[in-house]
Short mmCIF file of C-alpha atoms and ligand atoms in Angstrom, two decimals:
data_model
loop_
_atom_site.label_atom_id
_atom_site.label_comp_id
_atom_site.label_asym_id
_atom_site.label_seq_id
_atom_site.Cartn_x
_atom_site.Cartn_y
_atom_site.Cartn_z
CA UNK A 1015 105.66 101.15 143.80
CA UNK A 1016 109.00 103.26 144.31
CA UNK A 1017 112.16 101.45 142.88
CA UNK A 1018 114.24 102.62 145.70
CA UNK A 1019 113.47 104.21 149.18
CA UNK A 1020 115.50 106.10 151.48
CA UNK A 1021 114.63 106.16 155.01
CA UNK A 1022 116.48 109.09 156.55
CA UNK A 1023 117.38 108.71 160.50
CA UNK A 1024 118.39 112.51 161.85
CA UNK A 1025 117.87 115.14 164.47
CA UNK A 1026 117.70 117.67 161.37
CA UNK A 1027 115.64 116.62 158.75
CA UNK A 1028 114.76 120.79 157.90
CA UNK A 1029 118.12 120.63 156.23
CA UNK A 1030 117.36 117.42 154.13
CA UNK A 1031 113.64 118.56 152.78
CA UNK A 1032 114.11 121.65 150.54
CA UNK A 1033 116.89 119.94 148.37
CA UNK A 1034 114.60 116.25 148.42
CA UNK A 1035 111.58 118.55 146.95
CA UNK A 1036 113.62 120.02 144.24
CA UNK A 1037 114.22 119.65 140.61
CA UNK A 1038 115.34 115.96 139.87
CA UNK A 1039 114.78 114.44 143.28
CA UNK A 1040 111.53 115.84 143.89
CA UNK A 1041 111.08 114.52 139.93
CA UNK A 1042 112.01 111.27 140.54
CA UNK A 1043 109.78 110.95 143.79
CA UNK A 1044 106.63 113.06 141.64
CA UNK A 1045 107.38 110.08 139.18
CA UNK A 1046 107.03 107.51 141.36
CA UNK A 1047 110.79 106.52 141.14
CA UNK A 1048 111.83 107.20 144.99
CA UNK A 1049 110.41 107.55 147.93
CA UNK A 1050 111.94 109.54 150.69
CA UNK A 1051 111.06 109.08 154.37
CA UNK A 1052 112.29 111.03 157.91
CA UNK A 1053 112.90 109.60 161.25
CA UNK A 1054 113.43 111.97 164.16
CA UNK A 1055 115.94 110.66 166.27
CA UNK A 1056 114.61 112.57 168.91
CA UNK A 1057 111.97 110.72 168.95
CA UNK A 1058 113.71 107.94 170.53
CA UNK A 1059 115.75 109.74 173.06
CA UNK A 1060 115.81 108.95 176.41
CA UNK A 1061 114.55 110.56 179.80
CA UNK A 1062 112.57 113.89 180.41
CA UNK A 1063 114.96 115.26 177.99
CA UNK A 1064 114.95 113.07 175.07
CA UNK A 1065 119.00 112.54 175.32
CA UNK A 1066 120.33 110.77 172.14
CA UNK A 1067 124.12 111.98 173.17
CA UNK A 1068 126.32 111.55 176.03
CA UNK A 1069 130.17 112.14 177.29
CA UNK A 1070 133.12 110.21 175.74
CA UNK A 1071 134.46 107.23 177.97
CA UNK A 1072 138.03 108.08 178.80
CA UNK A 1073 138.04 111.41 178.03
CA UNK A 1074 137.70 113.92 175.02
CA UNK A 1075 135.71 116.49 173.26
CA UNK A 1076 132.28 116.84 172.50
CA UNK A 1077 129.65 114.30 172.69
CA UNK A 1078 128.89 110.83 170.95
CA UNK A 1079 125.49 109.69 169.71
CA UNK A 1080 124.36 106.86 172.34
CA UNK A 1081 123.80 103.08 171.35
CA UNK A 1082 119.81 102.87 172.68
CA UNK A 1083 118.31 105.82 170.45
CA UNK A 1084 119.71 104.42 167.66
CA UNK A 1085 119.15 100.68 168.32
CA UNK A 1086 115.56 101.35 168.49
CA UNK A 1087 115.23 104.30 165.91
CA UNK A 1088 116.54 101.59 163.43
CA UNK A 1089 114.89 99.12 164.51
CA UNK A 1090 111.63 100.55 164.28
CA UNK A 1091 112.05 100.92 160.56
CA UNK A 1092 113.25 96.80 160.31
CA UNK A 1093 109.92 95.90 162.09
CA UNK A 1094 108.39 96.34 158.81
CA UNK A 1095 111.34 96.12 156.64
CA UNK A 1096 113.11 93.52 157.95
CA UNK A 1097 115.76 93.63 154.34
CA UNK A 1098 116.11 97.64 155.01
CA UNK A 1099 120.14 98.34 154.53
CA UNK A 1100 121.54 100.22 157.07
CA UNK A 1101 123.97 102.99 155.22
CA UNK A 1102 126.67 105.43 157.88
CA UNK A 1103 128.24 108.47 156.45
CA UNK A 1104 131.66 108.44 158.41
CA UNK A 1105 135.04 109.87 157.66
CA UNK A 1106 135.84 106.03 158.36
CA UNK A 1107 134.03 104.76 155.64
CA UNK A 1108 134.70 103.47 152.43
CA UNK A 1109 135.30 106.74 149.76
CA UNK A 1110 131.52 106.68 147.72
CA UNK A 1111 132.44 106.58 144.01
CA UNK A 1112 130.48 106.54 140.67
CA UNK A 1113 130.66 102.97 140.35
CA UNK A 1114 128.68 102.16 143.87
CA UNK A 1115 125.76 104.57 142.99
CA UNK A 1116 125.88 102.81 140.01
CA UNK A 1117 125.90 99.25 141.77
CA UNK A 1118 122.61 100.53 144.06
CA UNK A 1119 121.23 102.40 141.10
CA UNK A 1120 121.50 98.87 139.46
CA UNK A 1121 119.84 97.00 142.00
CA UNK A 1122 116.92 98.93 142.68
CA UNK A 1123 116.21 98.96 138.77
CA UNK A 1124 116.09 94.93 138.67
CA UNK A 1125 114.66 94.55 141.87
CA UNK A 1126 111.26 92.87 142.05
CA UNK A 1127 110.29 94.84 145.76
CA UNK A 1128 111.44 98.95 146.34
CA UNK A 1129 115.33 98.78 147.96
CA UNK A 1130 115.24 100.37 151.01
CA UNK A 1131 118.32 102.08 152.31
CA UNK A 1132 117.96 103.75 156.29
CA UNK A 1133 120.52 106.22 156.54
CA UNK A 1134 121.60 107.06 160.20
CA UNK A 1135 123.07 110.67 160.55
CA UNK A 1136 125.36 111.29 163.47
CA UNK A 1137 125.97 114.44 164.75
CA UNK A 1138 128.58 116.26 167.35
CA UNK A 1139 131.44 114.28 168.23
CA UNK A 1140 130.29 110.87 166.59
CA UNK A 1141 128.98 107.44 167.61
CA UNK A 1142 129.71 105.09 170.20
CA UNK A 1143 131.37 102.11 168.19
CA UNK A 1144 128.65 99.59 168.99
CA UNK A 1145 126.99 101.30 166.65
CA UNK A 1146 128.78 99.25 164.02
CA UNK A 1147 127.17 96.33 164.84
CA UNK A 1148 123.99 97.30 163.26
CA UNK A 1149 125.56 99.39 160.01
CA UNK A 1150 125.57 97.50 156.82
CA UNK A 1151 128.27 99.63 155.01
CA UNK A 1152 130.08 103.03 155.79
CA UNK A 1153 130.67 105.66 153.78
CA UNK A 1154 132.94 108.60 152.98
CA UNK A 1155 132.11 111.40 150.87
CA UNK A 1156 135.76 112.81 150.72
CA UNK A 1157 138.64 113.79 152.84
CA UNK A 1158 137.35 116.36 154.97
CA UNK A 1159 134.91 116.36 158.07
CA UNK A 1160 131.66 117.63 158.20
CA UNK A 1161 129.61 118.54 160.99
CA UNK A 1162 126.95 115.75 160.85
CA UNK A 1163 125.71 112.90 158.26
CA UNK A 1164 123.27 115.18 156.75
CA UNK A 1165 125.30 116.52 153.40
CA UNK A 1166 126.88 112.95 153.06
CA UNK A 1167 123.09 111.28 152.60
CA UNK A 1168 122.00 113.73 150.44
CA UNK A 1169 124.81 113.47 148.27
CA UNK A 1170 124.57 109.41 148.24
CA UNK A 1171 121.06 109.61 147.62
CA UNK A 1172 121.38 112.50 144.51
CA UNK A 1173 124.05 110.14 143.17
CA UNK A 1174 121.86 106.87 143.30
CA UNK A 1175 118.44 108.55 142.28
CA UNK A 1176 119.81 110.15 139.59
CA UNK A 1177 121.33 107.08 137.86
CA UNK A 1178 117.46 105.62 137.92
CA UNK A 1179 115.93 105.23 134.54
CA UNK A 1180 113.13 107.60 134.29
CA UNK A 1181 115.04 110.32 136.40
CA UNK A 1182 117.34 112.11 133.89
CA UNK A 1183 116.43 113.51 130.63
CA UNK A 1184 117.73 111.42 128.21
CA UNK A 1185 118.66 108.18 128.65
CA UNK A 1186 122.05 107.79 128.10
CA UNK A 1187 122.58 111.43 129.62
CA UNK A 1188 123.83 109.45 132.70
CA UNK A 1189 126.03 106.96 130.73
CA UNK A 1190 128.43 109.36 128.74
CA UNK A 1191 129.19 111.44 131.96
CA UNK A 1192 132.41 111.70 134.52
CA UNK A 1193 133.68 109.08 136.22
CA UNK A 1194 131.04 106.46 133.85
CA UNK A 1195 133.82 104.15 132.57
CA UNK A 1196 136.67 105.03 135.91
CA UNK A 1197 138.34 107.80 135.71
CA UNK A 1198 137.21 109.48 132.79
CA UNK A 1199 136.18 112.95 133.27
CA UNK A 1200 133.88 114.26 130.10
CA UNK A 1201 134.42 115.99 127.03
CA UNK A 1202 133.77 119.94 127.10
CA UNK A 1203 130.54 120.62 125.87
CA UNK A 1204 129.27 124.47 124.19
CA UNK A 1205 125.76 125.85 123.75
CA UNK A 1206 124.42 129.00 122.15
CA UNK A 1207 125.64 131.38 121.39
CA UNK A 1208 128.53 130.42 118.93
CA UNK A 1209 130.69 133.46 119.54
CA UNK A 1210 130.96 134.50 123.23
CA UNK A 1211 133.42 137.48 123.80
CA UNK A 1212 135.73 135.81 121.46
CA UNK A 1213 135.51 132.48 122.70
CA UNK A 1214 134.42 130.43 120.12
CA UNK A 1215 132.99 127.02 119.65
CA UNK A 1216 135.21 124.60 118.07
CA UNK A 1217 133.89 124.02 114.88
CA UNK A 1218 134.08 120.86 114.81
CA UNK A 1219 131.35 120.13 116.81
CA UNK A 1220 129.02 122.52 114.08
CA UNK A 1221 129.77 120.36 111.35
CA UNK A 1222 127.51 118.07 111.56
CA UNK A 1223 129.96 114.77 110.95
CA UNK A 1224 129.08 112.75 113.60
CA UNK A 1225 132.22 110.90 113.04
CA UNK A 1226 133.98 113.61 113.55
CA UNK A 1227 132.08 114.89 116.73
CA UNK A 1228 132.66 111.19 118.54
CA UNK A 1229 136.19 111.50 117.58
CA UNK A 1230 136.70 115.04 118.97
CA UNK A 1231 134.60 114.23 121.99
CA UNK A 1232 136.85 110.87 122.37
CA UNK A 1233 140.21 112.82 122.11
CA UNK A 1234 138.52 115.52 124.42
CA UNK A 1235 137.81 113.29 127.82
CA UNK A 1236 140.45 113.68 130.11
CA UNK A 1237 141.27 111.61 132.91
CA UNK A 1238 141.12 112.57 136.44
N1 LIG B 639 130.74 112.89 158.45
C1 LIG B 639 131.61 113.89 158.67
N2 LIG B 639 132.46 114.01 157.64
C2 LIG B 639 132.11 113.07 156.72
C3 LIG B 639 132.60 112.69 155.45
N3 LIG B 639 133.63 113.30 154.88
N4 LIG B 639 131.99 111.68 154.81
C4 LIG B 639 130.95 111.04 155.38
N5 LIG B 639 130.45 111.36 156.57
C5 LIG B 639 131.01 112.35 157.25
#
């Protein structure tokens, strides 16, 4: 049984796949860890045409997704996951941060049952507001808009999957990383080779004082 599953709701899930079925996500649904699912909005559009967008009441730009498409793409999923959160990348969301991957990285560790998250990706203009009504939480990736919800899920979903035991290498890679404990951004870190164009590894970290090393590393993480 997957510890967490992501049920993703978009017109383009071709943009979604190749990154889910590489390196560590397409590890951590090989292992068993996540599960990763696509609904085609499309499916649910309405008419000859299968319309899941229409014109902006009062006047503007562009198009908005409609309420009905979405009502019963996500409600399709709920008839047999009635618990299934309903996630909404939107600039008008709440900025994601470390600590609420962590939080849902958390939950779907302890929890008995797989978490299931549906993420709804709008495209063009938006979404009509009623929308809202059937969104658990909103998120923001940063200050800047995209063109759809696509990049926004996948970077929730790396962030999450990634914090899930059994995912990274070593266990605590994930612990003593940026933004684990706030602001802190990590300590610079060297590998081979020891002298690279003159840039040289402080030795410190060759000297085999662990001590030492924690101290430097310590001194070393800067805040953002
Ligand atoms: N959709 C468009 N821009 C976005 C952003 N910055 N965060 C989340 N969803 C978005």
């Amino acid at each position: 049984m997957p510890k967490i599953k992501f049920t993703i709701i978009t017109l383009f899930q071709e943009t979604l796949k190749p990154y889910l079925n590489t390196s560590m996500m397409w590890k951590a649904k090989e292992n068993g860890i996540a599960e990763f699912d696509f609904v085609n909005l499309r499916d649910f559009g309405l008419g000859p045409h299968k319309k899941v967008d229409d014109t902006i009441y009062g006047g503007g730009d562009g198009m908005l997704l409609m309420c009905e498409p979405v009502f019963n793409a996500i409600e399709s999923v709920k008839k047999d996951s009635p618990d299934a959160l309903v996630y909404l990348p939107t600039p008008a969301g709440k900025i994601w941060e470390q600590k609420d991957a962590k939080e849902i990285a958390t939950k779907a560790q302890e929890s008995e049952k797989p978490l299931h998250i549906i993420i709804l990706c709008p495209h063009y203009e938006g979404y009509d507001e009623r929308i809202l009504s059937i969104v658990d939480q909103k998120f923001c990736i940063g200050k800047y808009v995209l063109t759809g919800g696509e990049l926004p899920s996948l970077i929730l979903i790396d962030s999450i999957v990634r914090l899930i035991p059994g995912v990274l290498g070593g266990e605590n890679s994930a612990i003593i990383e940026s933004f684990s404990d706030g602001d802190n951004i990590e300590f610079p870190q060297y590998t081979k080779p020891y002298d690279f164009r003159g840039m040289k590894v402080p030795d410190i970290l060759l000297s085999g004082n662990h001590g030492e090393v924690d101290k430097w590393r310590k001194e070393h993480e800067k805040i953002a």
